[in-house]
Tab-separated table of C-alpha atoms and ligand atoms in Angstrom:
chain	number	residue	atom	x	y	z
A	1	UNK	CA	1.954	131.706	77.081
A	2	UNK	CA	4.163	132.451	74.204
A	3	UNK	CA	6.326	129.718	72.637
A	4	UNK	CA	9.830	131.217	73.511
A	5	UNK	CA	8.443	131.778	77.069
A	6	UNK	CA	7.407	128.084	77.271
A	7	UNK	CA	10.870	126.975	76.046
A	8	UNK	CA	12.652	129.098	78.624
A	9	UNK	CA	10.426	127.698	81.454
A	10	UNK	CA	11.307	124.217	80.330
A	11	UNK	CA	15.100	124.808	80.221
A	12	UNK	CA	14.934	126.476	83.700
A	13	UNK	CA	12.896	123.699	85.134
A	14	UNK	CA	15.398	121.017	83.900
A	15	UNK	CA	18.250	123.023	85.379
A	16	UNK	CA	16.365	123.210	88.736
A	17	UNK	CA	15.567	119.498	88.876
A	18	UNK	CA	18.595	117.918	87.212
A	19	UNK	CA	21.601	120.046	88.228
A	20	UNK	CA	23.364	119.817	91.534
A	21	UNK	CA	25.024	123.196	91.296
A	22	UNK	CA	24.258	125.703	94.055
A	23	UNK	CA	20.726	127.315	93.781
A	24	UNK	CA	19.252	124.085	92.092
A	25	UNK	CA	17.059	121.493	93.642
A	26	UNK	CA	19.006	118.415	92.457
A	27	UNK	CA	15.897	116.093	92.756
A	28	UNK	CA	16.897	114.062	89.766
A	29	UNK	CA	20.680	114.476	89.296
A	30	UNK	CA	22.200	113.774	85.881
A	31	UNK	CA	25.746	114.185	84.354
A	32	UNK	CA	26.876	117.628	83.129
A	33	UNK	CA	26.311	116.506	79.553
A	34	UNK	CA	22.709	115.545	80.662
A	35	UNK	CA	22.171	118.916	82.215
A	36	UNK	CA	23.129	120.797	79.026
A	37	UNK	CA	21.349	118.453	76.540
A	38	UNK	CA	18.289	117.850	78.782
A	39	UNK	CA	17.884	121.593	79.142
A	40	UNK	CA	17.226	121.893	75.318
A	41	UNK	CA	15.258	118.590	75.217
A	42	UNK	CA	13.024	119.862	78.127
A	43	UNK	CA	12.732	123.307	76.272
A	44	UNK	CA	11.686	121.462	73.148
A	45	UNK	CA	9.162	119.336	75.031
A	46	UNK	CA	7.746	122.485	76.622
A	47	UNK	CA	6.835	123.561	73.137
A	48	UNK	CA	5.259	120.184	72.257
A	49	UNK	CA	1.757	120.686	73.673
A	50	UNK	CA	1.251	123.609	71.328
A	51	UNK	CA	1.834	121.244	68.382
A	52	UNK	CA	-1.960	121.204	68.178
A	53	UNK	CA	-2.400	124.333	66.175
A	54	UNK	CA	-1.033	126.091	62.996
A	55	UNK	CA	0.074	129.374	64.512
A	56	UNK	CA	2.204	128.120	67.328
A	57	UNK	CA	6.017	128.803	67.441
A	58	UNK	CA	6.621	124.980	67.068
A	59	UNK	CA	4.716	124.933	63.765
A	60	UNK	CA	6.795	127.706	62.323
A	61	UNK	CA	10.108	126.416	63.723
A	62	UNK	CA	11.166	123.939	61.156
A	63	UNK	CA	8.868	123.772	58.188
A	64	UNK	CA	7.747	121.421	56.610
A	65	UNK	CA	8.443	118.834	59.287
A	66	UNK	CA	7.032	120.961	62.075
A	67	UNK	CA	3.853	121.709	60.025
A	68	UNK	CA	3.214	118.050	59.321
A	69	UNK	CA	3.712	117.276	63.040
A	70	UNK	CA	1.258	119.886	64.070
A	71	UNK	CA	-1.390	118.803	61.549
A	72	UNK	CA	-1.501	115.220	62.878
A	73	UNK	CA	-1.180	116.274	66.548
A	74	UNK	CA	-4.070	118.872	66.144
A	75	UNK	CA	-6.229	116.184	64.484
A	76	UNK	CA	-5.669	113.524	67.268
A	77	UNK	CA	-5.936	116.007	70.215
A	78	UNK	CA	-9.254	117.500	69.195
A	79	UNK	CA	-7.983	121.058	68.389
A	80	UNK	CA	-5.991	123.726	70.252
A	81	UNK	CA	-5.689	123.598	74.052
A	82	UNK	CA	-7.466	120.265	74.276
A	83	UNK	CA	-5.859	116.811	74.491
A	84	UNK	CA	-2.229	117.966	74.563
A	85	UNK	CA	-2.933	120.368	77.473
A	86	UNK	CA	-4.142	117.573	79.890
A	87	UNK	CA	-2.714	115.072	82.300
A	88	UNK	CA	-3.460	112.475	79.612
A	89	UNK	CA	-1.483	114.577	77.086
A	90	UNK	CA	1.578	114.569	79.336
A	91	UNK	CA	1.313	110.823	79.903
A	92	UNK	CA	1.134	110.141	76.120
A	93	UNK	CA	4.281	112.255	75.537
A	94	UNK	CA	6.145	110.466	78.348
A	95	UNK	CA	5.037	107.249	76.762
A	96	UNK	CA	6.290	108.230	73.346
A	97	UNK	CA	9.609	109.168	74.916
A	98	UNK	CA	9.862	105.967	76.779
A	99	UNK	CA	8.992	103.962	73.632
A	100	UNK	CA	11.647	105.936	71.549
A	101	UNK	CA	14.151	104.882	74.253
A	102	UNK	CA	13.485	101.237	73.526
A	103	UNK	CA	14.334	101.498	69.886
A	104	UNK	CA	18.041	100.646	69.525
A	105	UNK	CA	20.084	99.659	66.499
A	106	UNK	CA	22.988	97.230	66.840
A	107	UNK	CA	26.012	98.209	64.714
A	108	UNK	CA	29.279	96.356	64.243
A	109	UNK	CA	31.597	99.239	64.656
A	110	UNK	CA	29.846	101.524	67.203
A	111	UNK	CA	27.898	98.804	69.253
A	112	UNK	CA	24.385	99.412	70.276
A	113	UNK	CA	22.958	102.925	69.334
A	114	UNK	CA	19.933	104.607	71.082
A	115	UNK	CA	18.509	105.452	67.621
A	116	UNK	CA	14.865	106.226	68.841
A	117	UNK	CA	15.987	108.459	71.681
A	118	UNK	CA	18.510	110.183	69.490
A	119	UNK	CA	15.868	110.885	66.734
A	120	UNK	CA	13.287	112.250	69.182
A	121	UNK	CA	15.871	114.428	70.956
A	122	UNK	CA	17.035	115.690	67.592
A	123	UNK	CA	13.598	117.055	66.836
A	124	UNK	CA	13.129	118.490	70.257
A	125	UNK	CA	16.438	120.174	70.403
A	126	UNK	CA	16.011	121.680	66.927
A	127	UNK	CA	12.600	123.043	67.906
A	128	UNK	CA	14.101	124.522	71.099
A	129	UNK	CA	17.101	126.030	69.421
A	130	UNK	CA	14.802	127.983	66.940
A	131	UNK	CA	12.323	129.021	69.640
A	132	UNK	CA	15.157	130.218	72.043
A	133	UNK	CA	16.931	132.106	69.270
A	134	UNK	CA	20.040	129.983	69.655
A	135	UNK	CA	19.982	129.288	65.895
A	136	UNK	CA	18.815	132.057	63.530
A	137	UNK	CA	18.720	129.892	60.401
A	138	UNK	CA	16.833	126.625	60.165
A	139	UNK	CA	19.978	124.816	58.945
A	140	UNK	CA	21.887	125.973	62.100
A	141	UNK	CA	19.115	124.546	64.338
A	142	UNK	CA	19.307	121.175	62.545
A	143	UNK	CA	23.179	121.224	62.772
A	144	UNK	CA	23.220	122.088	66.456
A	145	UNK	CA	20.611	119.321	67.162
A	146	UNK	CA	22.293	116.894	64.933
A	147	UNK	CA	25.674	117.516	66.722
A	148	UNK	CA	24.342	117.119	70.264
A	149	UNK	CA	21.926	114.272	69.694
A	150	UNK	CA	24.411	112.338	67.399
A	151	UNK	CA	27.338	112.798	69.863
A	152	UNK	CA	25.348	111.305	72.826
A	153	UNK	CA	23.787	108.575	70.712
A	154	UNK	CA	27.168	107.384	69.584
A	155	UNK	CA	29.455	108.320	72.518
A	156	UNK	CA	27.198	108.007	75.677
A	157	UNK	CA	23.999	106.170	74.721
A	158	UNK	CA	23.115	105.411	78.424
A	159	UNK	CA	22.812	109.146	78.832
A	160	UNK	CA	19.231	108.844	77.341
A	161	UNK	CA	17.912	107.284	80.440
A	162	UNK	CA	16.544	110.702	81.509
A	163	UNK	CA	14.667	111.374	78.330
A	164	UNK	CA	11.097	110.480	79.448
A	165	UNK	CA	11.699	112.635	82.582
A	166	UNK	CA	12.810	115.624	80.607
A	167	UNK	CA	9.857	115.271	78.128
A	168	UNK	CA	7.327	114.824	80.907
A	169	UNK	CA	8.712	117.824	82.916
A	170	UNK	CA	8.741	119.968	79.779
A	171	UNK	CA	5.132	119.066	78.931
A	172	UNK	CA	4.002	119.627	82.608
A	173	UNK	CA	5.755	122.984	82.697
A	174	UNK	CA	3.971	124.116	79.431
A	175	UNK	CA	0.513	123.178	80.945
A	176	UNK	CA	1.394	124.968	84.235
A	177	UNK	CA	2.345	128.056	82.183
A	178	UNK	CA	-0.887	128.080	80.196
A	179	UNK	CA	-2.745	127.603	83.524
A	180	UNK	CA	-1.361	130.887	84.670
A	181	UNK	CA	-2.992	132.753	81.711
A	182	UNK	CA	-6.582	133.635	81.164
A	183	UNK	CA	-7.730	130.812	79.023
A	184	UNK	CA	-6.674	127.885	81.332
A	185	UNK	CA	-6.501	124.285	80.353
A	186	UNK	CA	-8.717	121.223	80.321
A	187	UNK	CA	-6.475	119.235	82.743
A	188	UNK	CA	-8.817	116.241	82.872
A	189	UNK	CA	-9.489	115.906	79.083
A	190	UNK	CA	-11.344	114.095	77.499
A	191	UNK	CA	-13.505	114.480	80.711
A	192	UNK	CA	-14.427	118.173	80.801
A	193	UNK	CA	-16.558	118.604	83.915
A	194	UNK	CA	-18.634	121.841	83.878
A	195	UNK	CA	-19.079	124.030	87.042
A	196	UNK	CA	-22.516	124.367	88.512
A	197	UNK	CA	-24.499	127.592	87.800
A	198	UNK	CA	-23.826	129.270	91.123
A	199	UNK	CA	-20.083	128.713	90.650
A	200	UNK	CA	-20.170	130.391	87.225
A	201	UNK	CA	-22.104	133.300	88.698
A	202	UNK	CA	-19.258	134.026	91.148
A	203	UNK	CA	-16.580	136.168	89.435
A	204	UNK	CA	-13.302	134.856	90.982
A	205	UNK	CA	-14.466	131.153	91.020
A	206	UNK	CA	-15.551	131.355	87.452
A	207	UNK	CA	-11.914	132.401	86.578
A	208	UNK	CA	-10.466	129.259	88.393
A	209	UNK	CA	-12.950	126.677	86.764
A	210	UNK	CA	-14.569	128.111	83.748
A	211	UNK	CA	-17.809	127.509	81.898
A	212	UNK	CA	-15.958	125.515	79.254
A	213	UNK	CA	-14.493	123.111	81.776
A	214	UNK	CA	-10.957	124.709	81.820
A	215	UNK	CA	-8.916	125.172	84.948
A	216	UNK	CA	-6.756	128.302	85.551
A	217	UNK	CA	-4.917	130.430	88.145
A	218	UNK	CA	-4.768	133.351	85.796
A	219	UNK	CA	-2.264	135.613	87.643
A	220	UNK	CA	-0.413	136.505	84.323
A	221	UNK	CA	-3.475	137.747	82.496
A	222	UNK	CA	-3.584	137.191	78.724
A	223	UNK	CA	-0.960	135.391	76.753
A	224	UNK	CA	2.174	137.551	76.139
A	225	UNK	CA	1.210	140.121	78.845
A	226	UNK	CA	3.974	142.294	80.531
A	227	UNK	CA	3.447	140.157	83.708
A	228	UNK	CA	4.290	137.004	81.640
A	229	UNK	CA	7.530	138.688	80.398
A	230	UNK	CA	8.547	139.867	83.815
A	231	UNK	CA	8.150	136.354	85.110
A	232	UNK	CA	10.075	134.745	82.419
A	233	UNK	CA	13.004	137.129	82.018
A	234	UNK	CA	14.850	135.924	85.261
A	235	UNK	CA	14.324	132.339	84.126
A	236	UNK	CA	16.572	132.958	81.091
A	237	UNK	CA	19.377	134.045	83.422
A	238	UNK	CA	18.768	130.997	85.653
A	239	UNK	CA	18.789	128.539	82.709
A	240	UNK	CA	22.013	130.100	81.377
A	241	UNK	CA	23.600	129.829	84.738
A	242	UNK	CA	22.733	126.170	85.184
A	243	UNK	CA	23.879	125.200	81.750
A	244	UNK	CA	27.079	127.355	82.161
A	245	UNK	CA	27.912	125.640	85.500
A	246	UNK	CA	27.418	122.191	83.893
A	247	UNK	CA	29.771	123.132	80.997
A	248	UNK	CA	32.434	124.246	83.526
A	249	UNK	CA	32.039	121.152	85.688
A	250	UNK	CA	32.041	118.853	82.601
A	251	UNK	CA	35.191	120.575	81.231
A	252	UNK	CA	37.077	120.392	84.552
A	253	UNK	CA	36.240	116.700	84.941
A	254	UNK	CA	37.469	116.037	81.347
A	255	UNK	CA	40.653	117.800	82.041
A	256	UNK	CA	41.184	115.500	85.133
A	257	UNK	CA	40.410	117.891	87.946
A	258	UNK	CA	38.233	117.106	90.949
A	259	UNK	CA	35.389	119.372	89.716
A	260	UNK	CA	33.525	119.380	93.125
A	261	UNK	CA	36.584	120.599	95.044
A	262	UNK	CA	37.448	123.200	92.338
A	263	UNK	CA	33.718	124.495	92.391
A	264	UNK	CA	33.575	124.586	96.100
A	265	UNK	CA	36.784	126.701	96.349
A	266	UNK	CA	35.342	129.002	93.543
A	267	UNK	CA	32.149	129.560	95.437
A	268	UNK	CA	34.118	130.212	98.617
A	269	UNK	CA	36.123	132.794	96.707
A	270	UNK	CA	33.027	134.328	95.248
A	271	UNK	CA	31.571	134.499	98.721
A	272	UNK	CA	34.530	136.301	100.096
A	273	UNK	CA	34.552	138.719	97.051
A	274	UNK	CA	30.807	139.537	97.557
A	275	UNK	CA	31.433	139.914	101.378
A	276	UNK	CA	34.461	142.255	100.773
A	277	UNK	CA	32.540	144.312	98.175
A	278	UNK	CA	29.617	144.689	100.575
A	279	UNK	CA	31.893	145.879	103.294
A	280	UNK	CA	33.704	148.360	101.052
A	281	UNK	CA	30.425	149.625	99.603
A	282	UNK	CA	28.882	150.257	103.049
A	283	UNK	CA	32.077	151.958	104.092
A	284	UNK	CA	32.072	154.267	101.084
A	285	UNK	CA	28.388	155.132	101.590
A	286	UNK	CA	28.516	155.692	105.380
A	287	UNK	CA	31.862	157.473	105.881
A	288	UNK	CA	30.679	160.694	104.183
A	289	UNK	CA	27.544	160.671	106.255
A	290	UNK	CA	29.543	160.400	109.514
A	291	UNK	CA	32.125	163.075	108.720
B	301	ZN	ZN1	-0.206	125.889	75.125
């Protein structure tokens, strides 16, 4: 899967899991600020497994920092689509996010600052901003990331509790995305079990568990295929919807309104509007047929 597509899947997955707006799962509810920031952090984490090779979106996103990161990661993970594309890779990333959350700095004026979580999120948000096209210039990506990560670190440091969850979800979504393409992923790395000879000789089975020990459900075909683009496009709308809803709820709460009540009434009004439009549309279409 292409880098920007991975990032979109990550943002949409976070909205589905962490938002409580209609059409979301709400399995791990966080504040509106957590939905907005987490969507970008999760999008950045969804790029992270590809930090194992030079040509990835993440390597080009913020040179030279991103190039250094990719060199080191590629070396440690045994090359492209190896260690970072496995269950162990996800666990390591979650561990890094958890460890980053433990690094705090006590200041006299601002109290305890979640410096580690802020720094990790700064990187992930900057990578995501570039990949998603939210910031055209490198400097804008850094500025956006610095503003968002800096604001939370200083103003709402306990917000970062969700960081390991967002990082783990993003990495898992990346691996799932690559599993849907032809190459597949070595889920159990460094253990790479090879299928028996009869399995490899059966065309469909050979796609699911390949000679190299990779696992795949290759319904999208090759990376960047039209099927991949068709799958990902609606996710952009979904992610934008979730982030937009969080911004509205957060703004209403900040202004002193009961956001839940206002949103419930807004949805009711939207329902009435859609219902009315359907009735009017049906009438306009059927009346000429009857007369
Ligand atoms: Zn990948």
